[in-house]
Coordinates of C-alpha atoms in Angstrom, one line a residue:
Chain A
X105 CA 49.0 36.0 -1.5
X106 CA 47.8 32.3 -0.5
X107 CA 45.4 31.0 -2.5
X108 CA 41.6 30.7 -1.0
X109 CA 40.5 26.7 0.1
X110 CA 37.2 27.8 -0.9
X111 CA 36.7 30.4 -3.4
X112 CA 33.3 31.4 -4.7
X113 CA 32.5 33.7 -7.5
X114 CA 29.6 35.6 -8.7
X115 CA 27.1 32.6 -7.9
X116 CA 23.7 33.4 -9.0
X117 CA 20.8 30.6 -7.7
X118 CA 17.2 30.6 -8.9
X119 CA 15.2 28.0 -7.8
X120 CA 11.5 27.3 -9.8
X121 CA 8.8 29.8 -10.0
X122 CA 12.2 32.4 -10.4
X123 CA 13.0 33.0 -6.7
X124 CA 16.6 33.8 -6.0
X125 CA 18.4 32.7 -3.8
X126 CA 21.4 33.4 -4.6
X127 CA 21.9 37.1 -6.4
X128 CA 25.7 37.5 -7.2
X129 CA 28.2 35.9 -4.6
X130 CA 31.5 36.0 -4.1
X131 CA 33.3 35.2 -1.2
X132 CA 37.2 33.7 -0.5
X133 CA 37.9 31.7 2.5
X134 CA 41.3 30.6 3.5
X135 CA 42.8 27.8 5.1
X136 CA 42.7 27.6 9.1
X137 CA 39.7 30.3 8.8
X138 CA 36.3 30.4 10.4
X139 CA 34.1 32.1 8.4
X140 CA 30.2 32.8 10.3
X141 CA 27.1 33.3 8.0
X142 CA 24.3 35.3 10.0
X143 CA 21.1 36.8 8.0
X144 CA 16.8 36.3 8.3
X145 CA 15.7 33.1 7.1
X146 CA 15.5 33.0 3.3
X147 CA 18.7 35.4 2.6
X148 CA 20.1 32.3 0.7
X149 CA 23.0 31.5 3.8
X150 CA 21.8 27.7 3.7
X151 CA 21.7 27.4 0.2
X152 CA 25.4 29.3 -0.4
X153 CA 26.6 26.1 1.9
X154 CA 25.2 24.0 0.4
X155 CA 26.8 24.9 -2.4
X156 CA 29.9 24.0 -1.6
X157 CA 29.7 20.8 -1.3
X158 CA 27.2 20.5 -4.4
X159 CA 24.2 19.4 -2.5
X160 CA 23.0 22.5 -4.4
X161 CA 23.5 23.4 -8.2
X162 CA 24.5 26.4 -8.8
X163 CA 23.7 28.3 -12.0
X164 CA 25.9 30.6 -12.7
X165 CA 29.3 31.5 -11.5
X166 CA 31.7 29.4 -10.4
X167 CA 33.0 27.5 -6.9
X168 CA 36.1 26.2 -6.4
X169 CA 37.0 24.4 -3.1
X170 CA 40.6 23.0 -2.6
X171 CA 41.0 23.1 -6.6
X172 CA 37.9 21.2 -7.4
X173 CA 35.3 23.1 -8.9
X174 CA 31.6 21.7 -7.9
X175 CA 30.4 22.0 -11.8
X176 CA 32.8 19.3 -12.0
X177 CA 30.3 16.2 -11.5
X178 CA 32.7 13.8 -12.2
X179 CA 34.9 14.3 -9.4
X180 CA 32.5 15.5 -6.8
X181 CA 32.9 12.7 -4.9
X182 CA 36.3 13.6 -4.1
X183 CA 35.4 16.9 -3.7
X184 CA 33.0 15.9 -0.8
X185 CA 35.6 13.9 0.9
X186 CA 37.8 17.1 1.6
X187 CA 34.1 18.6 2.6
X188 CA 32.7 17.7 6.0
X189 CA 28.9 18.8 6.5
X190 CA 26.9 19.1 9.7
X191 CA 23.4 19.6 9.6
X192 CA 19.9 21.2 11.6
X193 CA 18.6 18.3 11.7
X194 CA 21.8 16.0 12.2
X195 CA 20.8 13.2 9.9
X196 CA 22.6 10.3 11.3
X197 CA 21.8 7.2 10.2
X198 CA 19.1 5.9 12.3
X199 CA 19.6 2.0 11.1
X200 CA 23.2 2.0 12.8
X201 CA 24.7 2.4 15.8
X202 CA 27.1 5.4 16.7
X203 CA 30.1 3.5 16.2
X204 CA 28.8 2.3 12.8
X205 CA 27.5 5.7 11.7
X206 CA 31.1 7.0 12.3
X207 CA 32.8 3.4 10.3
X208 CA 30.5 3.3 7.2
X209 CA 31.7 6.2 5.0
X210 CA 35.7 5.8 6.0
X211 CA 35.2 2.0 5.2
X212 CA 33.6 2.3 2.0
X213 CA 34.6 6.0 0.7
X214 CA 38.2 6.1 2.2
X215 CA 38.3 2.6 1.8
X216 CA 39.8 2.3 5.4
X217 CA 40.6 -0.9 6.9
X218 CA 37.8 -2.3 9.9
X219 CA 40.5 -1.6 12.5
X220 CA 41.6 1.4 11.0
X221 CA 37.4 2.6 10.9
X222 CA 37.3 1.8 14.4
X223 CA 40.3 3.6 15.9
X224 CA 39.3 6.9 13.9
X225 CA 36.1 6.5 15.2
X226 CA 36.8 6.1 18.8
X227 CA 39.2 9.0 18.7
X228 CA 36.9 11.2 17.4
X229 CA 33.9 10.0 20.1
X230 CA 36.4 10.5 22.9
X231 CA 36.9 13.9 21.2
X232 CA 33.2 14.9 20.9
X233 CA 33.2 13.2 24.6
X234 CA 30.6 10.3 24.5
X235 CA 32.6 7.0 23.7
X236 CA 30.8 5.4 26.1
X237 CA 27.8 5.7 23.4
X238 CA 29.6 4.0 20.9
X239 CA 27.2 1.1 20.6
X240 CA 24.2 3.1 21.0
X241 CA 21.6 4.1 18.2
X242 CA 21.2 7.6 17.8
X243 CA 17.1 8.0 18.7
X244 CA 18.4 6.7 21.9
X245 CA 20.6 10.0 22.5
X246 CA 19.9 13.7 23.3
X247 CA 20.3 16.1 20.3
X248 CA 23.2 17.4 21.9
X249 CA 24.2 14.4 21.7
X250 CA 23.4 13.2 18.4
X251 CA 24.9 16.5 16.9
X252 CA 28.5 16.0 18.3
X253 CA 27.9 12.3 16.9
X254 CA 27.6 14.1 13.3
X255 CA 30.1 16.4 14.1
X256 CA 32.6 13.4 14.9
X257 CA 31.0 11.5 11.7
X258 CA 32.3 14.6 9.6
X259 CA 35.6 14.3 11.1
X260 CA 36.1 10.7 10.3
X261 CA 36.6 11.5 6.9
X262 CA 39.5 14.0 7.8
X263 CA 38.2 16.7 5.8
X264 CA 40.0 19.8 5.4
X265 CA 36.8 22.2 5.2
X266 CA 34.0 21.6 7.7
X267 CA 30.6 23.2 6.9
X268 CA 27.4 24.1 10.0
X269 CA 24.5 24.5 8.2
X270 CA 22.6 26.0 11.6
X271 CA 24.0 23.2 13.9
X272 CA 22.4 24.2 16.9
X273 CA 19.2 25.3 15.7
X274 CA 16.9 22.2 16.9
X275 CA 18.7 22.0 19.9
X276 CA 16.9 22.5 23.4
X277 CA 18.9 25.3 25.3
X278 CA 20.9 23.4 27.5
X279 CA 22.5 21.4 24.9
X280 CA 23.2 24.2 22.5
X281 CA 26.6 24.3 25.0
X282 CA 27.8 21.3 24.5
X283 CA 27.9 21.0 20.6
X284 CA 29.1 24.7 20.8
X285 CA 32.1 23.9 22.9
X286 CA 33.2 20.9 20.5
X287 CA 33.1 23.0 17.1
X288 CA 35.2 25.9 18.9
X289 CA 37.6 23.3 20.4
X290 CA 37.8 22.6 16.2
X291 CA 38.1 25.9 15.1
X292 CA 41.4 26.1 17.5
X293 CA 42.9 23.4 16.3
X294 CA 43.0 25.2 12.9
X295 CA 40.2 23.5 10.9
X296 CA 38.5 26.1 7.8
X297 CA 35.3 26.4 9.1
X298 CA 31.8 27.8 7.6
X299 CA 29.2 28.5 9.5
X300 CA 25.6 29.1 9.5
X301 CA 24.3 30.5 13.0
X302 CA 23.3 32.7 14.9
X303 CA 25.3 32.2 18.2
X304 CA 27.2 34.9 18.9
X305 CA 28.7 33.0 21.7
X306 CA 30.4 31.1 19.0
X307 CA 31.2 34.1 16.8
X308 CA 33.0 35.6 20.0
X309 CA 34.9 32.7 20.6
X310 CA 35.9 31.6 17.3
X311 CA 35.1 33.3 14.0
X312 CA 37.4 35.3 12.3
X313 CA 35.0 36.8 10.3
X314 CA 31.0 37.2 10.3
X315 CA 29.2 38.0 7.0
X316 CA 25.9 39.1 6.9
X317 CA 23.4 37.8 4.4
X318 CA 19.9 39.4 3.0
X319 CA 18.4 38.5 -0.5
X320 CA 21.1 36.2 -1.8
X321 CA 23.9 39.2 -1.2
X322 CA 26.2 39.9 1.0
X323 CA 25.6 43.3 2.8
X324 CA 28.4 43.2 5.2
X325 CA 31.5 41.6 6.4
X326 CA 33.4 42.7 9.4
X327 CA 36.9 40.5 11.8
X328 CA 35.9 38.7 14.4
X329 CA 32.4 39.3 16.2
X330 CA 32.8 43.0 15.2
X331 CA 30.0 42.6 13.3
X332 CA 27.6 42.0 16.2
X333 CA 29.2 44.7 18.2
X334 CA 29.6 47.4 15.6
X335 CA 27.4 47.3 12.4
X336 CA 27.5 49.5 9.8
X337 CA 25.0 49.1 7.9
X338 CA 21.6 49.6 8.6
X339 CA 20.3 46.3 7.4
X340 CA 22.6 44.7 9.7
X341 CA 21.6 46.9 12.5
X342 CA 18.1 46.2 12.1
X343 CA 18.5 42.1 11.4
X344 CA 20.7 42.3 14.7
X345 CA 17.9 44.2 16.7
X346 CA 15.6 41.3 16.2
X347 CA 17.6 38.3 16.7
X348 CA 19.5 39.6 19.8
Chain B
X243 CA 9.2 24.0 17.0
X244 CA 8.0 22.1 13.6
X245 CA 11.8 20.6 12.6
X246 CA 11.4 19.6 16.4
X247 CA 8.1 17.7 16.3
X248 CA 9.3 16.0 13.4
X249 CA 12.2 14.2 14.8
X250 CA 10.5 13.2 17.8
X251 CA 8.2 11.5 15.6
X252 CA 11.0 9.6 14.1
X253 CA 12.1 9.1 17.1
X254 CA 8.9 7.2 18.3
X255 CA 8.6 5.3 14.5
X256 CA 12.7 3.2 15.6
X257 CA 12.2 2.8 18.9
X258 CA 8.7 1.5 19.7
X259 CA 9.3 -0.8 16.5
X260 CA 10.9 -2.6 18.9
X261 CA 10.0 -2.7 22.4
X262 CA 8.1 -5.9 22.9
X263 CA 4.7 -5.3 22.9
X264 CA 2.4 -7.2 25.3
X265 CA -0.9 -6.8 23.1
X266 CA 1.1 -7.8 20.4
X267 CA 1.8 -11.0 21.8
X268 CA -1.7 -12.3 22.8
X269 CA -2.4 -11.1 19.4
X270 CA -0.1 -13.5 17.9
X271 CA -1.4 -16.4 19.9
X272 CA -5.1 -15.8 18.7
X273 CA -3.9 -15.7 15.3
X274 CA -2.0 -19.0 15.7
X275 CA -5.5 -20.2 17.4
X276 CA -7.1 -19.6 14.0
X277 CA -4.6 -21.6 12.1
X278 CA -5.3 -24.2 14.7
X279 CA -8.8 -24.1 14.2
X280 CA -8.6 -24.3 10.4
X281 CA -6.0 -27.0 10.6
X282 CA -8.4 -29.0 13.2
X283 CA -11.4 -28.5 10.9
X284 CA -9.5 -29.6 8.0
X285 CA -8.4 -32.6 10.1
X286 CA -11.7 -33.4 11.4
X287 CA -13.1 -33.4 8.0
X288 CA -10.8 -35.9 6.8
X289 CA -11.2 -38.3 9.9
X290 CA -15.0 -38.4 10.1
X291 CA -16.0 -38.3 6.4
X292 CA -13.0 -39.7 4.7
X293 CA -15.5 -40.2 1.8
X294 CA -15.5 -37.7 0.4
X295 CA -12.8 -35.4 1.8
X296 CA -9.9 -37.8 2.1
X297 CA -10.3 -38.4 -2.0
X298 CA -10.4 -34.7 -2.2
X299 CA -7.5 -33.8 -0.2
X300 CA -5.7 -37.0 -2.0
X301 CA -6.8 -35.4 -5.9
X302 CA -5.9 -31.8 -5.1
X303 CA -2.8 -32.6 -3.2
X304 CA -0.2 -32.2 -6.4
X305 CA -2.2 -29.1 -7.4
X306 CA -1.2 -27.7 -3.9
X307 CA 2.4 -28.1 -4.8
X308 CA 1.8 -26.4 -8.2
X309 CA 0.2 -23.2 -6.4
X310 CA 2.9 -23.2 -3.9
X311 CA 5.1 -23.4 -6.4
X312 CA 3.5 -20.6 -8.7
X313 CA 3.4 -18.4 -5.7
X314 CA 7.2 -18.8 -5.1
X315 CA 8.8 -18.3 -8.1
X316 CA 6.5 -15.5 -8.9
X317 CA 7.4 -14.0 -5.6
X318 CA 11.3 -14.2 -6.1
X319 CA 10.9 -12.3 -9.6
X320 CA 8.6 -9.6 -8.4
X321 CA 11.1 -8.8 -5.7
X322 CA 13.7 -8.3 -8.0
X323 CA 11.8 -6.8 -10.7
X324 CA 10.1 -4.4 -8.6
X325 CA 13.5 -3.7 -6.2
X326 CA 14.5 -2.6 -10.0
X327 CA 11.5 -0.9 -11.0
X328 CA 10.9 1.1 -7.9
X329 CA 14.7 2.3 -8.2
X330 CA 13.8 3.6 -11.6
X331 CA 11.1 5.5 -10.1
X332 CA 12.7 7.1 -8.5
X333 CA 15.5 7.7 -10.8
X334 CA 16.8 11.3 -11.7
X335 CA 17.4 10.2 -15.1
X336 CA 14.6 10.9 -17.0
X337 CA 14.5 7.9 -19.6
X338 CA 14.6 5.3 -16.6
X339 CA 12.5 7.1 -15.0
X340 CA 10.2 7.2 -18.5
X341 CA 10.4 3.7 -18.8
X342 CA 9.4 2.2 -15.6
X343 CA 6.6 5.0 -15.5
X344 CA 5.2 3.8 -18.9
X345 CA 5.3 -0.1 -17.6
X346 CA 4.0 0.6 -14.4
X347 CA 0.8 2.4 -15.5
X348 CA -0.1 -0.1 -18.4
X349 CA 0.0 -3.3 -16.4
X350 CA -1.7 -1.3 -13.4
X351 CA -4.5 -0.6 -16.0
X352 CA -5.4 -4.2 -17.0
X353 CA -6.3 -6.7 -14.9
X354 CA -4.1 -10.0 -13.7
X355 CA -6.8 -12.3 -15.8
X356 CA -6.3 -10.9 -19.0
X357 CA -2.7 -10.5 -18.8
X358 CA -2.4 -14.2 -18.1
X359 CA -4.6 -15.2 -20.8
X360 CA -2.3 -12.7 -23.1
X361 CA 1.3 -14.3 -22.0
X362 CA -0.4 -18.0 -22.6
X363 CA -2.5 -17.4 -25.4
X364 CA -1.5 -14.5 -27.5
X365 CA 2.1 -14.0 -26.6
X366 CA 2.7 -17.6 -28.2
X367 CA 0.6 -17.0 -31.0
X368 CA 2.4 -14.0 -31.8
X369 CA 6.0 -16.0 -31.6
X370 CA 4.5 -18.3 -33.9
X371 CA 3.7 -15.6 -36.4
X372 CA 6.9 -14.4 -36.2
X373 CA 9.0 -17.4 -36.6
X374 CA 6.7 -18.2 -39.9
X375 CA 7.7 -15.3 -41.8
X376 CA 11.0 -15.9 -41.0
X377 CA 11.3 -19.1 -41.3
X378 CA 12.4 -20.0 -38.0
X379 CA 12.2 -23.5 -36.5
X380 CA 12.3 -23.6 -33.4
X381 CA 9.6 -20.2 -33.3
X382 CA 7.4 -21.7 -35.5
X383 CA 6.5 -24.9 -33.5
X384 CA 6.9 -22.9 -30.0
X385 CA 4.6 -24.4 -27.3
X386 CA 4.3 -22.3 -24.1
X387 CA 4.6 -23.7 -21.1
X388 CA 1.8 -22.8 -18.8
X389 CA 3.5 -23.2 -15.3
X390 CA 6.4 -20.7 -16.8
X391 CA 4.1 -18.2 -18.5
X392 CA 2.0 -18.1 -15.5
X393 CA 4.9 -17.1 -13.4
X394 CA 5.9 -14.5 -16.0
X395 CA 2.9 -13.2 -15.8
X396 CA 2.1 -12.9 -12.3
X397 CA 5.5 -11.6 -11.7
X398 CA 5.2 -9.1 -14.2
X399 CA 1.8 -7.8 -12.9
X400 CA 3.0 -7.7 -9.3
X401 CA 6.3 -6.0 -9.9
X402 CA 4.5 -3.1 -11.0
X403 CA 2.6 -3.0 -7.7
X404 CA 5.9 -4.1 -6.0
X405 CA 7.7 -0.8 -7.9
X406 CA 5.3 1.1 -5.9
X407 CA 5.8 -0.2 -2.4
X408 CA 9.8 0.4 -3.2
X409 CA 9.2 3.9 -4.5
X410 CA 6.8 5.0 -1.5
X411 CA 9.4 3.5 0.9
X412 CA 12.3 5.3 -0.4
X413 CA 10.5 8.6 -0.3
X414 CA 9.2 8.1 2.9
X415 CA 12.4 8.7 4.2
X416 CA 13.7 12.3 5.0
X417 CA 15.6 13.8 2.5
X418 CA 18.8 14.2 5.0
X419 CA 19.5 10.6 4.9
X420 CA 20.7 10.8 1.1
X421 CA 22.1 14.7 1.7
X422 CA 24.1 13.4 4.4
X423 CA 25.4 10.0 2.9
X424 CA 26.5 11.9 0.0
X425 CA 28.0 14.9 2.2
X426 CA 30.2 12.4 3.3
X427 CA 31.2 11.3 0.0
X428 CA 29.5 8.6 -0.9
X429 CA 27.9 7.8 -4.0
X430 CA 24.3 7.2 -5.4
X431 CA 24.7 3.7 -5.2
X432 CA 26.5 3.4 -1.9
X433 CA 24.2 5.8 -0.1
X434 CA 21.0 4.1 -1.2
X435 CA 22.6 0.1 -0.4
X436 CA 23.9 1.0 2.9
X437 CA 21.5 3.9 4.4
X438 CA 18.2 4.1 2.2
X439 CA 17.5 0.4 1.4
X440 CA 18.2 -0.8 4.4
X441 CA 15.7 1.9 6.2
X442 CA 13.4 1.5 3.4
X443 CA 13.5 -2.4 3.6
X444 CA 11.7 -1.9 7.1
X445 CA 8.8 0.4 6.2
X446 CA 8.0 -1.9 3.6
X447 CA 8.0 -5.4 4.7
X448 CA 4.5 -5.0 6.1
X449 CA 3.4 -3.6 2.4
X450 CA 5.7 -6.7 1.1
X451 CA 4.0 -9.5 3.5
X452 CA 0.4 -8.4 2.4
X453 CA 1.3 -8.4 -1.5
X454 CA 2.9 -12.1 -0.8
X455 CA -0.5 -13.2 0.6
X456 CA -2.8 -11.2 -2.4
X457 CA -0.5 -12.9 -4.9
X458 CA -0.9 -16.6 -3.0
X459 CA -4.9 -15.8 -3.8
X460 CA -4.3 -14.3 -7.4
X461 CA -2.4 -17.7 -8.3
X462 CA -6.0 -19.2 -8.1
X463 CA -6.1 -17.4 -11.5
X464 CA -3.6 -19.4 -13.1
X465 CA -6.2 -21.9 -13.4
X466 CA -7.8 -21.0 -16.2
X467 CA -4.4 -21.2 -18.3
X468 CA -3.9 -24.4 -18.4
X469 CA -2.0 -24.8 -14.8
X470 CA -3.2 -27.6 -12.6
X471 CA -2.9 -25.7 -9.6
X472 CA -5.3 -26.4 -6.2
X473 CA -8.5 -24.4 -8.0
X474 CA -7.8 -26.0 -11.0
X475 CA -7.6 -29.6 -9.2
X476 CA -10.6 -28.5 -7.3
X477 CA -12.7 -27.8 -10.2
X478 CA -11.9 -30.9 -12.3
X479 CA -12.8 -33.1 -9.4
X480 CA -15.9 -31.4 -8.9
X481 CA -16.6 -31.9 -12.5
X482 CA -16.4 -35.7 -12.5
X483 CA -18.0 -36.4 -9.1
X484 CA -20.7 -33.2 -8.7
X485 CA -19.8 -32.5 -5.4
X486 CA -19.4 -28.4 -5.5
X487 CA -19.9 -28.2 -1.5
X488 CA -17.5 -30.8 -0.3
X489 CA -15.3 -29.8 -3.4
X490 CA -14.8 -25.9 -2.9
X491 CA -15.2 -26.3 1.4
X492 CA -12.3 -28.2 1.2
X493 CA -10.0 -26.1 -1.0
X494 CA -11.6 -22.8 0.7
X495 CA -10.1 -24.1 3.9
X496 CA -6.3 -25.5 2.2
X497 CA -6.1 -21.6 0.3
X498 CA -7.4 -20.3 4.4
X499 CA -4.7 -22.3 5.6
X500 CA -1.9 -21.4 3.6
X501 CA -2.8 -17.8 4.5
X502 CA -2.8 -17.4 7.4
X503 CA 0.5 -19.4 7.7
X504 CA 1.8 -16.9 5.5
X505 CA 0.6 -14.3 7.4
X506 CA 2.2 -15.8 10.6
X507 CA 5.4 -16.2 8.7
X508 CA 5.4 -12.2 7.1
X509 CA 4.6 -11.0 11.1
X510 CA 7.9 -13.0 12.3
X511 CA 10.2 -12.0 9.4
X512 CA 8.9 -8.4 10.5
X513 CA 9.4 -8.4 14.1
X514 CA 12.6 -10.2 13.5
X515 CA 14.0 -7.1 10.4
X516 CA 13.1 -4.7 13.5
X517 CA 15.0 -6.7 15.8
X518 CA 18.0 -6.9 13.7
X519 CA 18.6 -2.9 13.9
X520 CA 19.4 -3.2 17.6

């Protein structure tokens, strides 16, 4: 059996005032896969992500991505490398322009040459399909927009996981598309993928598994978008009633 | 809907930053009328009543160069002090953190007077104390220099203040920008030279101009230890000649000057850090 690229074990979050978030997780993902998170606001799917690239502690348990565990402070940095992370809220950098956004971290993390920056960087926008907004700022572009500009910023860093933490959430309809079509265009090339969302279009297209989450557990995991066409359990059925 | 609203308004706070304004600019030109004015006033002072202005200008000139100077330095080491201080405020570790709290509320308790009578009068004293018991030469006959202590003092006052510009203008910012610098695998110190100083350096400048202008006035203060700055000058000309209205017209209007130049000078430097984003 291959080894899991991410492996998480019994992970137990609490935040203050004793709320959990996360009750007892465990969940394997292997390389090339696309794993989909779905579940209410709340159930802990943000904060399990989060978690794998440390932007969370956890605080109990253990998470071990690509042989790096993420109790390991020391080497987190590295860790995060291998880690790409798109967010809601697509946090570019609003100080530099889309080509810089997509230079900094390869320049001064990967220690990349200028030229080297640059070449990555205008692959990756002729990937996400706006190089023509390469000296842009990011207020100046549509959130469609501005989330394939993340996506591509992610990418820079050739990371070997990729993590959506709800990356079409504060997107207007019509733009949802567009971001969608660029993260399954990944997820054929082979990239491990985690997602956060609720598009099923996505799920359809690309996942190769769906898990659902309520209360910081997992109630059920089903292949591909089985678990939008055929849940089994009734939590799932009734989470899916309201969402679809 | 909320997420939404938010980014449109951080939408509006980068982008109208920097489309020219056209009220700004007749704004500008009737605050450059008022330096005008007070530059004109000053001049026509000089020219029709040379006696006793011109004297005045001509006794108080060096202590012009002492304020300026005072204002400075003092400037350059609050920048750096509080750039330090507002770092540690917002430091996760909690003996930094500790620290800088401690310092910052004690000098925000007492006021800018009696810490500058404390660094010229007691802080020497108490060096001489010391280098008694032990002995010590060179402690023993220490004279302070006023000009330096003043500057220690001022700048050790405004850092405080200054800590709490830096601090408010780091947290201003949205916690995504430090979530997604270090997502890509930067660290502390890389994420917060290259993506929250450099935002934060903007929403602060205006807080930054005003504190440079406060702490051109508070000089004034430096006066009373022992530093012949303009008040200073002003005072002991007044004292041999009794002339208190021509005295304190004429340094009300160099202190007016100086300003509102500096206030000229912050708005350009402004305009000019929003500029350099695009």
């Amino acid at each position: 059996m291959e080894e899991p690229i991410i492996s998480i074990r019994n992970v137990y979050k609490y935040y203050k005032d004793d709320i959990q978030a996360l009750r007892g997780v465990s969940l394997d993902v292997y390389k090339g896969e696309v794993v989909m998170i779905i579940g209410p606001s709340g159930s802990g799917k943000s904060t399990l992500l989060r978690s794998i690239n440390n932007l969370e502690d956890i605080d109990f348990g253990e998470i071990i991505v690509d042989g790096l565990s993420v109790k390991d402070h020391k080497d987190i940095n590295k860790l995060r490398m291998e880690v790409g992370m798109v967010f809601q809220q697509f946090n570019l950098f609003p100080h530099l322009s889309v080509l810089d956004n997509v230079m900094l971290a390869q320049k001064i993390v990967r220690k990349r040459s200028q030229k080297e920056a640059y070449e990555t960087a205008m692959l990756l926008l002729e990937k996400v399909g706006i190089p023509d907004k390469a000296s842009a700022y990011p207020l100046q572009l549509s959130g469609g927009q501005q989330q394939r500009v993340a996506i591509a910023r992610a990418l820079a860093m050739n990371p070997k996981i990729m993590l959506f933490d709800e990356p079409t959430s504060a997107l207007d309809p019509e733009m949802i598309q567009e971001v969608l079509e660029v993260m399954i265009q990944l997820a054929k090339e082979g990239m491990t993928m985690v997602v956060v969302s609720h598009e099923m279009g996505f799920a359809r297209a690309a996942a190769d598994r769906c898990i659902l989450m309520d209360e910081g557990k997992i109630v059920e995991e089903a292949p591909k978008d089985e678990l939008f066409r055929n849940p089994k359990e009734e939590r799932t059925k009734l989470f899916l009633s309201k969402i679809l | 809907m909320l997420s939404k609203k938010k980014n449109e308004n951080d939408t509006n706070q980068w982008i109208d930053k920097d489309l020219p304004q056209v009220g700004e600019l007749s704004k500008i030109d009737a605050w450059w009328g008022l330096v005008l004015i007070v530059l004109i006033s000053i001049i026509l002072l000089l020219v029709l009543k040379p006696d006793p202005f011109s004297r005045i200008l001509d006794y108080v000139s060096d202590g012009i160069i002492v304020t300026l100077e005072v204002t400075v330095f003092s400037f350059i080491f609050t920048m750096v002090l509080g750039l330090f201080c507002g770092l540690g405020r917002v430091s996760t570790n909690k003996i930094i953190y500790g620290l800088v709290s401690i310092y910052v509320e004690i000098i925000r308790g007492i006021p800018l007077l009696v810490q500058l009578l404390v660094w010229y009068f007691a802080f020497p004293a108490v060096v001489i104390n010391i280098g008694k018991s032990m002995h010590y030469e060179p402690f023993e006959n220490y004279l302070a220099n006023p000009v330096a202590m003043a500057i220690i003092g001022i700048s050790i006052c405004y850092a405080a203040y200054m800590a709490e510009i830096v601090r408010a203008g780091i947290e201003s910012l949205p916690a995504g920008q430090m979530e997604a610098a270090r997502s890509l695998g930067m660290s502390k110190s890389q994420a917060m030279q290259h993506i929250i100083l450099p935002q934060a350096y903007r929403t602060i400048m205006p807080a930054v101009g005003n504190e440079f202008i406060s702490l051109l006035k508070d000089s004034s203060l430096v006066s009373v230890v022992a530093v012949a700055d303009l008040t200073r000058r002003g005072r002991e000309f007044m004292s041999t000649t009794f002339m208190p209205i021509e005295t304190w017209l004429m340094v009300a209007l160099l202190y007016l000057l100086m300003t509102l130049i500096s206030a000229r000078l912050v708005k350009i430097l402004e305009n000019k850090s929003k500029m350099g984003g695009r």
